[in-house]
Coordinates of C-alpha atoms in Angstrom, one line a residue:
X11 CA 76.0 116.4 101.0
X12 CA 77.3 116.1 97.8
X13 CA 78.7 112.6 96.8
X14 CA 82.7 112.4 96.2
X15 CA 82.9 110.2 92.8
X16 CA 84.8 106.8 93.0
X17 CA 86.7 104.3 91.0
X18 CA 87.0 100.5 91.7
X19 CA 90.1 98.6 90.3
X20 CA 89.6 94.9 90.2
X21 CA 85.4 95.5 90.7
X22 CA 84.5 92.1 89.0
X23 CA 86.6 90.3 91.2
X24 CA 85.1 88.9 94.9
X25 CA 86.8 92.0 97.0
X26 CA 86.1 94.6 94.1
X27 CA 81.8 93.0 94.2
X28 CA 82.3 93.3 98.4
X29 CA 83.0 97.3 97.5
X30 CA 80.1 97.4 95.0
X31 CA 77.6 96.1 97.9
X32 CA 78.8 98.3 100.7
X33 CA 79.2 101.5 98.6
X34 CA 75.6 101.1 97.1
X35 CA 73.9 103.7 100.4
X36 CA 77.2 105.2 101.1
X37 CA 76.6 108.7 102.4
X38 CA 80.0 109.9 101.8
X39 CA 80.9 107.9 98.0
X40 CA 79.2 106.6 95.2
X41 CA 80.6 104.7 92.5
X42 CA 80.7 106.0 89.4
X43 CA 84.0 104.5 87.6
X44 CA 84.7 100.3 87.5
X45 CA 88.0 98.6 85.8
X46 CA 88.5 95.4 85.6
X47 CA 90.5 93.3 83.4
X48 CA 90.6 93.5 79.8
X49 CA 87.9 90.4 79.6
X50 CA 85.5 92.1 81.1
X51 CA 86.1 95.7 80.0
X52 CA 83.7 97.0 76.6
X53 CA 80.8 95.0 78.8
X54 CA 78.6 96.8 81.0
X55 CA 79.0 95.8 84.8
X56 CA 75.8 93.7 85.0
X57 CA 77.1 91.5 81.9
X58 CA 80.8 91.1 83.1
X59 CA 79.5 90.1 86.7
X60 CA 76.5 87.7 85.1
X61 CA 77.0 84.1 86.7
X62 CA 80.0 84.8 89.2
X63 CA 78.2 87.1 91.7
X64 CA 79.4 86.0 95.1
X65 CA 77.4 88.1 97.3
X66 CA 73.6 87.7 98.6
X67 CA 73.1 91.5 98.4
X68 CA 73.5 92.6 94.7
X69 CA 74.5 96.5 93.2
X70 CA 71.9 99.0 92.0
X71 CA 70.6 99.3 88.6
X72 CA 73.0 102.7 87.9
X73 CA 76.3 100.5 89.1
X74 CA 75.3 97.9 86.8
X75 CA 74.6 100.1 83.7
X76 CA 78.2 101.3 84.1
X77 CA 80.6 100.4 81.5
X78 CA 83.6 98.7 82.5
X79 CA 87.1 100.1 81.6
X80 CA 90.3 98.2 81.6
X81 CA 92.3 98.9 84.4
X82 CA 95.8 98.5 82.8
X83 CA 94.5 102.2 80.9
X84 CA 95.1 104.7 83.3
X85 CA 94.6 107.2 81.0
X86 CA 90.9 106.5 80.6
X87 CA 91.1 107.1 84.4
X88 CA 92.2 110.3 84.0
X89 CA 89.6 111.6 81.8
X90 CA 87.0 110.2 84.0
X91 CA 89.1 112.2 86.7
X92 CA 88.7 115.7 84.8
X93 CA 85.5 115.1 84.7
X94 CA 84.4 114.6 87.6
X95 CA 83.2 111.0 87.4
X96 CA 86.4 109.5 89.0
X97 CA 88.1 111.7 92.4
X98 CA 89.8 108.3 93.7
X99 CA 89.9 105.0 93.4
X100 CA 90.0 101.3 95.4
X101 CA 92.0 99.1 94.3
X102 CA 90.7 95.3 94.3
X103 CA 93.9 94.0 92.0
X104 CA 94.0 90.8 92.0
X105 CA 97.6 90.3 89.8
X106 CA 101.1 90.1 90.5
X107 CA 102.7 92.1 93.1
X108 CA 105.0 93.9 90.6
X109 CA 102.3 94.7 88.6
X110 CA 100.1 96.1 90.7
X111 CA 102.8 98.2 92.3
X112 CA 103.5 99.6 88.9
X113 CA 100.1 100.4 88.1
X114 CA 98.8 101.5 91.5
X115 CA 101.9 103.7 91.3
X116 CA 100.8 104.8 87.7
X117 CA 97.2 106.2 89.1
X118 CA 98.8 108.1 91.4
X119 CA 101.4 109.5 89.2
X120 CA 98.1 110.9 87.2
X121 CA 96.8 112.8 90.4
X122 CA 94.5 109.7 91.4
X123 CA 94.7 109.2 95.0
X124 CA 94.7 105.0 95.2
X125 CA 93.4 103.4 98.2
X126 CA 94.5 99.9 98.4
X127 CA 93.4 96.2 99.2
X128 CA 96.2 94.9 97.5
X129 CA 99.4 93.8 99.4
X130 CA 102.3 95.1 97.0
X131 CA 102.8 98.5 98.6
X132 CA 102.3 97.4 102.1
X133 CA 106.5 97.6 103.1
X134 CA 106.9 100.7 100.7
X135 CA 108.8 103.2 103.2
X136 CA 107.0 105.8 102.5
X137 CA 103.3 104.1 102.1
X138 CA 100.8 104.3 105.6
X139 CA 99.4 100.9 106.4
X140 CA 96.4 102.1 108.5
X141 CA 93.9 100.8 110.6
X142 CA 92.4 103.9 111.1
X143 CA 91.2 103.3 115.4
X144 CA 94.9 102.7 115.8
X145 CA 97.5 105.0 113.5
X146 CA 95.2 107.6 111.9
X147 CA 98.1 109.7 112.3
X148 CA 100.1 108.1 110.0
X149 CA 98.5 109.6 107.2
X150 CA 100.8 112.4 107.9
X151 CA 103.5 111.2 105.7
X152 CA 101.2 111.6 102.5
X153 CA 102.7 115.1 101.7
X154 CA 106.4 113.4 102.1
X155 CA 105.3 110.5 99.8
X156 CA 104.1 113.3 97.4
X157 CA 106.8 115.5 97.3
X158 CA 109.7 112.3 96.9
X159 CA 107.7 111.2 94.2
X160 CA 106.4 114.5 92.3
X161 CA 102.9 113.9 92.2
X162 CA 100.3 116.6 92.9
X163 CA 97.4 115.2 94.4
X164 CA 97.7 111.5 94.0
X165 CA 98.8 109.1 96.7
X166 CA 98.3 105.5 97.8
X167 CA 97.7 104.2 101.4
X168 CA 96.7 100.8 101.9
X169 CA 95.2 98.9 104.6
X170 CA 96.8 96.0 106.6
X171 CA 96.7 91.9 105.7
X172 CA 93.5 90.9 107.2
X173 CA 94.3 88.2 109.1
X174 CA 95.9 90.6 111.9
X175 CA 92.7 92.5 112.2
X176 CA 91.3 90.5 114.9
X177 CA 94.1 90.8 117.6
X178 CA 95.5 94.5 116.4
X179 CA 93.2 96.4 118.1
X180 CA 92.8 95.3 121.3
X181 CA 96.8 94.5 121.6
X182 CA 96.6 97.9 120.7
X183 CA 93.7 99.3 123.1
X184 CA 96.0 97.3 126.1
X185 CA 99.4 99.4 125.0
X186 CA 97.0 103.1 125.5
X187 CA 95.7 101.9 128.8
X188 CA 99.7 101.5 129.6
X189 CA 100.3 97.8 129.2
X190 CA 102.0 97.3 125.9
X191 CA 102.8 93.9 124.7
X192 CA 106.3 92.5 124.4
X193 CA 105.6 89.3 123.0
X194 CA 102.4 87.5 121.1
X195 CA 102.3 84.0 119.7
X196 CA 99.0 83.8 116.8
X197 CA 97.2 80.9 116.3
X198 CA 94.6 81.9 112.9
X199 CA 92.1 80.3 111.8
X200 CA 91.2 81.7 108.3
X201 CA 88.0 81.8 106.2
X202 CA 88.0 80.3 102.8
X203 CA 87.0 83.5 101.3
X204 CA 90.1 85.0 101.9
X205 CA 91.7 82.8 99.2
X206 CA 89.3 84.7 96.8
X207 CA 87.3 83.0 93.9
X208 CA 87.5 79.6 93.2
X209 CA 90.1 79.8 95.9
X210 CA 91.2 76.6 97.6
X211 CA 90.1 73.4 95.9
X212 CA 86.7 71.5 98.2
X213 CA 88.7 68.2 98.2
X214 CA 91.0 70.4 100.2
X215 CA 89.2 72.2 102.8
X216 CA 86.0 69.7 103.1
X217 CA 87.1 67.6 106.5
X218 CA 90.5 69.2 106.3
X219 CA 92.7 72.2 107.8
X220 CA 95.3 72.9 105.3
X221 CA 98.2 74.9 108.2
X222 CA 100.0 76.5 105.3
X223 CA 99.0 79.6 103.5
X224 CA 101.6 81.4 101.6
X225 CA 103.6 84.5 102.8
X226 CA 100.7 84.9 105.6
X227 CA 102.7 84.3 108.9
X228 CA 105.5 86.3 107.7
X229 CA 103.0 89.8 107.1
X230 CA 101.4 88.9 110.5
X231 CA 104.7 89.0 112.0
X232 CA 105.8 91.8 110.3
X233 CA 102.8 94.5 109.2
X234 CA 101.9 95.4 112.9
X235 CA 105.5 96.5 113.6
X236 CA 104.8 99.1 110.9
X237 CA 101.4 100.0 112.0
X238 CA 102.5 100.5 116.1
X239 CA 105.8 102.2 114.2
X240 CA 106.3 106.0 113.6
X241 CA 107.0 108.4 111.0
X242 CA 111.4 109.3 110.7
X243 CA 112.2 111.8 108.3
X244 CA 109.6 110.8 105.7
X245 CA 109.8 107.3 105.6
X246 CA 108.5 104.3 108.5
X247 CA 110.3 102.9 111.4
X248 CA 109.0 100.1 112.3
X249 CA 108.5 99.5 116.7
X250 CA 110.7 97.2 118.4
X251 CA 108.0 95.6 119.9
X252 CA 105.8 93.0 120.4
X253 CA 108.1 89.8 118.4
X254 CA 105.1 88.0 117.3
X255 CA 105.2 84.3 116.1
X256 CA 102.4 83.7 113.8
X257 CA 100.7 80.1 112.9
X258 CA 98.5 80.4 109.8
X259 CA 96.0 77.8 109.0
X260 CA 93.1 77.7 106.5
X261 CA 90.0 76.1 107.8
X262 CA 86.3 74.8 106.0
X263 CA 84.6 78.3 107.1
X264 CA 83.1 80.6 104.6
X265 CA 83.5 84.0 106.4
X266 CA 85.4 85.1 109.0
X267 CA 88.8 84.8 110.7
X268 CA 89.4 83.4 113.7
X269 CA 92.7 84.2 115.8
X270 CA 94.0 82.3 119.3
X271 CA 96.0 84.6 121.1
X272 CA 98.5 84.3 124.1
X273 CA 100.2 87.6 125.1
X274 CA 102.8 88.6 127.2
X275 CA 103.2 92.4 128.9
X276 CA 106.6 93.7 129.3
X277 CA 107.0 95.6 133.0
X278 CA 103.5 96.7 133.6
X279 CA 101.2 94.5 133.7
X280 CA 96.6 94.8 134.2
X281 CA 95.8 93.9 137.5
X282 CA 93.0 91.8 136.5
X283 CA 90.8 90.0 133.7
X284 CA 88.1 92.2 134.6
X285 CA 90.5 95.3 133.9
X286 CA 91.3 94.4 130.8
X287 CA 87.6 93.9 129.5
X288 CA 86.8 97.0 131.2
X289 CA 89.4 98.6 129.0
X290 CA 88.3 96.6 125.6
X291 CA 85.2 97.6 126.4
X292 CA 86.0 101.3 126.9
X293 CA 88.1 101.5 123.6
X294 CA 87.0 104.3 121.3
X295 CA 89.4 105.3 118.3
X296 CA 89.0 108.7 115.9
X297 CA 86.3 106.5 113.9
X298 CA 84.2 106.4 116.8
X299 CA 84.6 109.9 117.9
X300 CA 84.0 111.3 114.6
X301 CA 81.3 109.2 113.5
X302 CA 82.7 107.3 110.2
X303 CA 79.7 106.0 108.4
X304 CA 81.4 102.4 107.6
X305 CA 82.8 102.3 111.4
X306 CA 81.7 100.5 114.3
X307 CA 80.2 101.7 117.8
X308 CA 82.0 99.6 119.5
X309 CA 85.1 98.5 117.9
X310 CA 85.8 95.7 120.5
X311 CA 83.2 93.3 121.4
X312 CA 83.8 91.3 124.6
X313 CA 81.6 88.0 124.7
X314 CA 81.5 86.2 128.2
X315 CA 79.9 82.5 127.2
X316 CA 82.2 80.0 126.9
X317 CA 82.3 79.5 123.7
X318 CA 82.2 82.2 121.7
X319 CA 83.3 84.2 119.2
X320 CA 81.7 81.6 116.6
X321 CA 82.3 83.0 113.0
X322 CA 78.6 82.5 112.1
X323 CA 77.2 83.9 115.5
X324 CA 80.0 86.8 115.4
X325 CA 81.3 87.7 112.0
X326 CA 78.5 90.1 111.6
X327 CA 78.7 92.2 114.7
X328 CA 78.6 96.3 114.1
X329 CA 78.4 96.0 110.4
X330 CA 80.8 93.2 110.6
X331 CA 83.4 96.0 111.0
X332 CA 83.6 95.1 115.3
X333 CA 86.2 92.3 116.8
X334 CA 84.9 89.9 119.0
X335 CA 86.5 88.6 122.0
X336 CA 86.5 86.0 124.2
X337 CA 87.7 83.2 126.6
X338 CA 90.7 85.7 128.5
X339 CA 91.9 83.9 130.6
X340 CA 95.3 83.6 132.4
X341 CA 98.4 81.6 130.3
X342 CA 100.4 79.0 131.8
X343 CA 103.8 80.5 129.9
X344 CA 102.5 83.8 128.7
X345 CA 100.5 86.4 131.0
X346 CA 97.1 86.2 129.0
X347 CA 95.5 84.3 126.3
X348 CA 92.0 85.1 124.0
X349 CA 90.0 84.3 120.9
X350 CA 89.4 86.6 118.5
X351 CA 87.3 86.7 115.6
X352 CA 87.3 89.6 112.8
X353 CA 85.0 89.2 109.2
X354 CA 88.0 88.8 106.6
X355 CA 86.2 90.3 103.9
X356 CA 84.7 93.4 105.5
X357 CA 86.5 94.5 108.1
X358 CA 89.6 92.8 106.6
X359 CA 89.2 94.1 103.2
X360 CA 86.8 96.0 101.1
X361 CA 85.3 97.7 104.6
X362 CA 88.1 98.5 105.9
X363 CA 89.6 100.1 102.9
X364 CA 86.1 102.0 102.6
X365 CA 86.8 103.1 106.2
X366 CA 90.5 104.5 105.4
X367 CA 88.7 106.3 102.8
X368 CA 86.3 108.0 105.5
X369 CA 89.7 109.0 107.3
X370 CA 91.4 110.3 104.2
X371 CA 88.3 112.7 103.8
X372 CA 87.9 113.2 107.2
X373 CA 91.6 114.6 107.3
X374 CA 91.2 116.5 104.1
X375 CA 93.2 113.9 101.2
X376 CA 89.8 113.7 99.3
X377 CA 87.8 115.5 98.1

């Protein structure tokens, strides 16, 4: 197989270096185009990343003779796009919301499909916010999106905040089996590294929870209402259900995201624990059917010891791309409750976008 040529926007930064590493045997993509900020662009990638590499696994020695462009010049984009060294690109921005919705807009206005970490397009009508085991069909409205905004070939989809990843799926796995959700109230427990680099302060987080983390508990309330929603005339409508209430806290772990769960059904309801594990366990999405190279076997994990999911025994599970479960048990005011853990910056981020890539090719958007 030929390799499809990508881009990373924001590749110096912690999500853009999480990219680098799990792109470096990709079967499907190889990088071939980084941007970064103006600091770092003139350098080759090995001298902008020199001191602030966050990751134990490092990128091979043709990533790091790459030179690294600005990502403000789209144009320079666009030439690396006609010839052939750029078909699409991730984007790892880490700037304002209103600028990287301009610019993400701007790479797509030049026929370069964007495929985003970033949050700023995320409630954008007519911009799919996939998790590809659970709405692979909304990818659907990319023609619409086109065609409203004149572009050719370029696009933008973007994948969901990650501190929902760990309860979205098998909320969602319950709903196919016929027991949707009317109501959830989310306890998270969220890694450090989803703060990014420095992030939050040590005198902070060292023998502290901090229960605030800005604009979190509002996108875990609202982003899966999108996801479970549909496709109206070429824009979202979000579903009705579940009314989630959402309690965000950051805690003194490095990886990983950790979510307390209590659920309610609406009419129809599992007849057992043992039901619903058999149904978590049973879960398969179009990832899994079609073999996606970044996606997991087994997208739901169920543990039965007491006292797991740990987020160093569990982060890692399936190419850390898998949600672990456990303690279901029944709630006292709700109808269930479960842990949950997902790995914030794979599955939540750069792995997951590298997965919504697989599904964009996989459905014929890249090529």
């Amino acid at each position: 197989m030929i390799k499809i040529p990508v881009g990373i926007l924001g590749a110096t930064g912690m999500v853009g270096q999480q990219y680098i590493t799990l792109l470096n045997d990709h079967p499907w993509f190889e990088v071939r185009y980084v941007a970064a900020s103006p600091r770092s662009a003139g350098k080759k990638y090995e001298q902008a990343v020199a001191g602030r590499w966050h990751h134990v696994k490092t990128f091979s020695r043709n990533v790091g003779a790459i030179m690294v462009q600005d990502a403000n010049d789209v144009g320079c984009a666009a030439v690396a796009f006609k010839r052939g060294d750029c078909s699409f690109v991730f984007s790892a921005l880490e700037m304002g919301k209103d600028e990287t919705r301009s610019l993400e807009e701007a790479y797509a206005a030049a026929g370069i499909p964007v495929i985003s970490n970033a949050s700023a397009h995320r409630w954008t009508s007519d911009v799919p916010v996939l998790i590809p085991e659970i709405n692979p069909h909304h990818t659907d409205i990319i023609p619409a999106q086109q065609k409203a905004r004149g572009w050719s070939r370029g696009f933008i989809a973007v994948k969901p905040n990650c501190s929902i990843q760990s309860y979205m799926a098998p909320v969602h796995a319950l709903a196919l089996a016929g027991f949707p959700s009317k109501r959830l109230i989310v306890t998270t427990m969220q890694a450090v590294s989803g703060a990014g680099y420095p992030g939050v302060p040590s005198l902070d987080m060292i023998d502290n929870i901090v229960p605030y983390i800005g604009g979190e508990e509002e996108k875990s309330e609202k982003e899966p209402l999108k996801i479970f929603g549909s496709i109206d005339n070429g824009i979202f409508k979000n579903a009705a259900l579940p009314n989630i209430s959402a309690h965000c806290n950051r805690v003194s772990v490095t990886d990983g995201h950790t979510a307390c769960v209590c659920l309610e059904f609406g009419e129809k309801k599992p007849a057992s624990m043992d039901e619903i594990k058999k149904i978590w366990g049973a879960f398969k999405g179009l990832p899994q059917e079609a073999d996606f190279p970044m996606a997991p076997k087994q997208p739901i994990i169920y543990r039965d010891e007491d006292n797991r999911p740990q987020p160093r025994k569990d982060r890692d599970a399936d190419k850390a791309m898998a949600v672990v479960i456990g303690r279901l048990r029944p709630c006292n005011v709700f109808d269930i409750r479960f842990t949950a853990l997902s790995h914030n910056t794979v599955r939540g981020a750069a792995g997951g976008g590298i997965l919504n890539a697989e599904l964009l090719r996989h459905r014929g958007y890249l090529s």
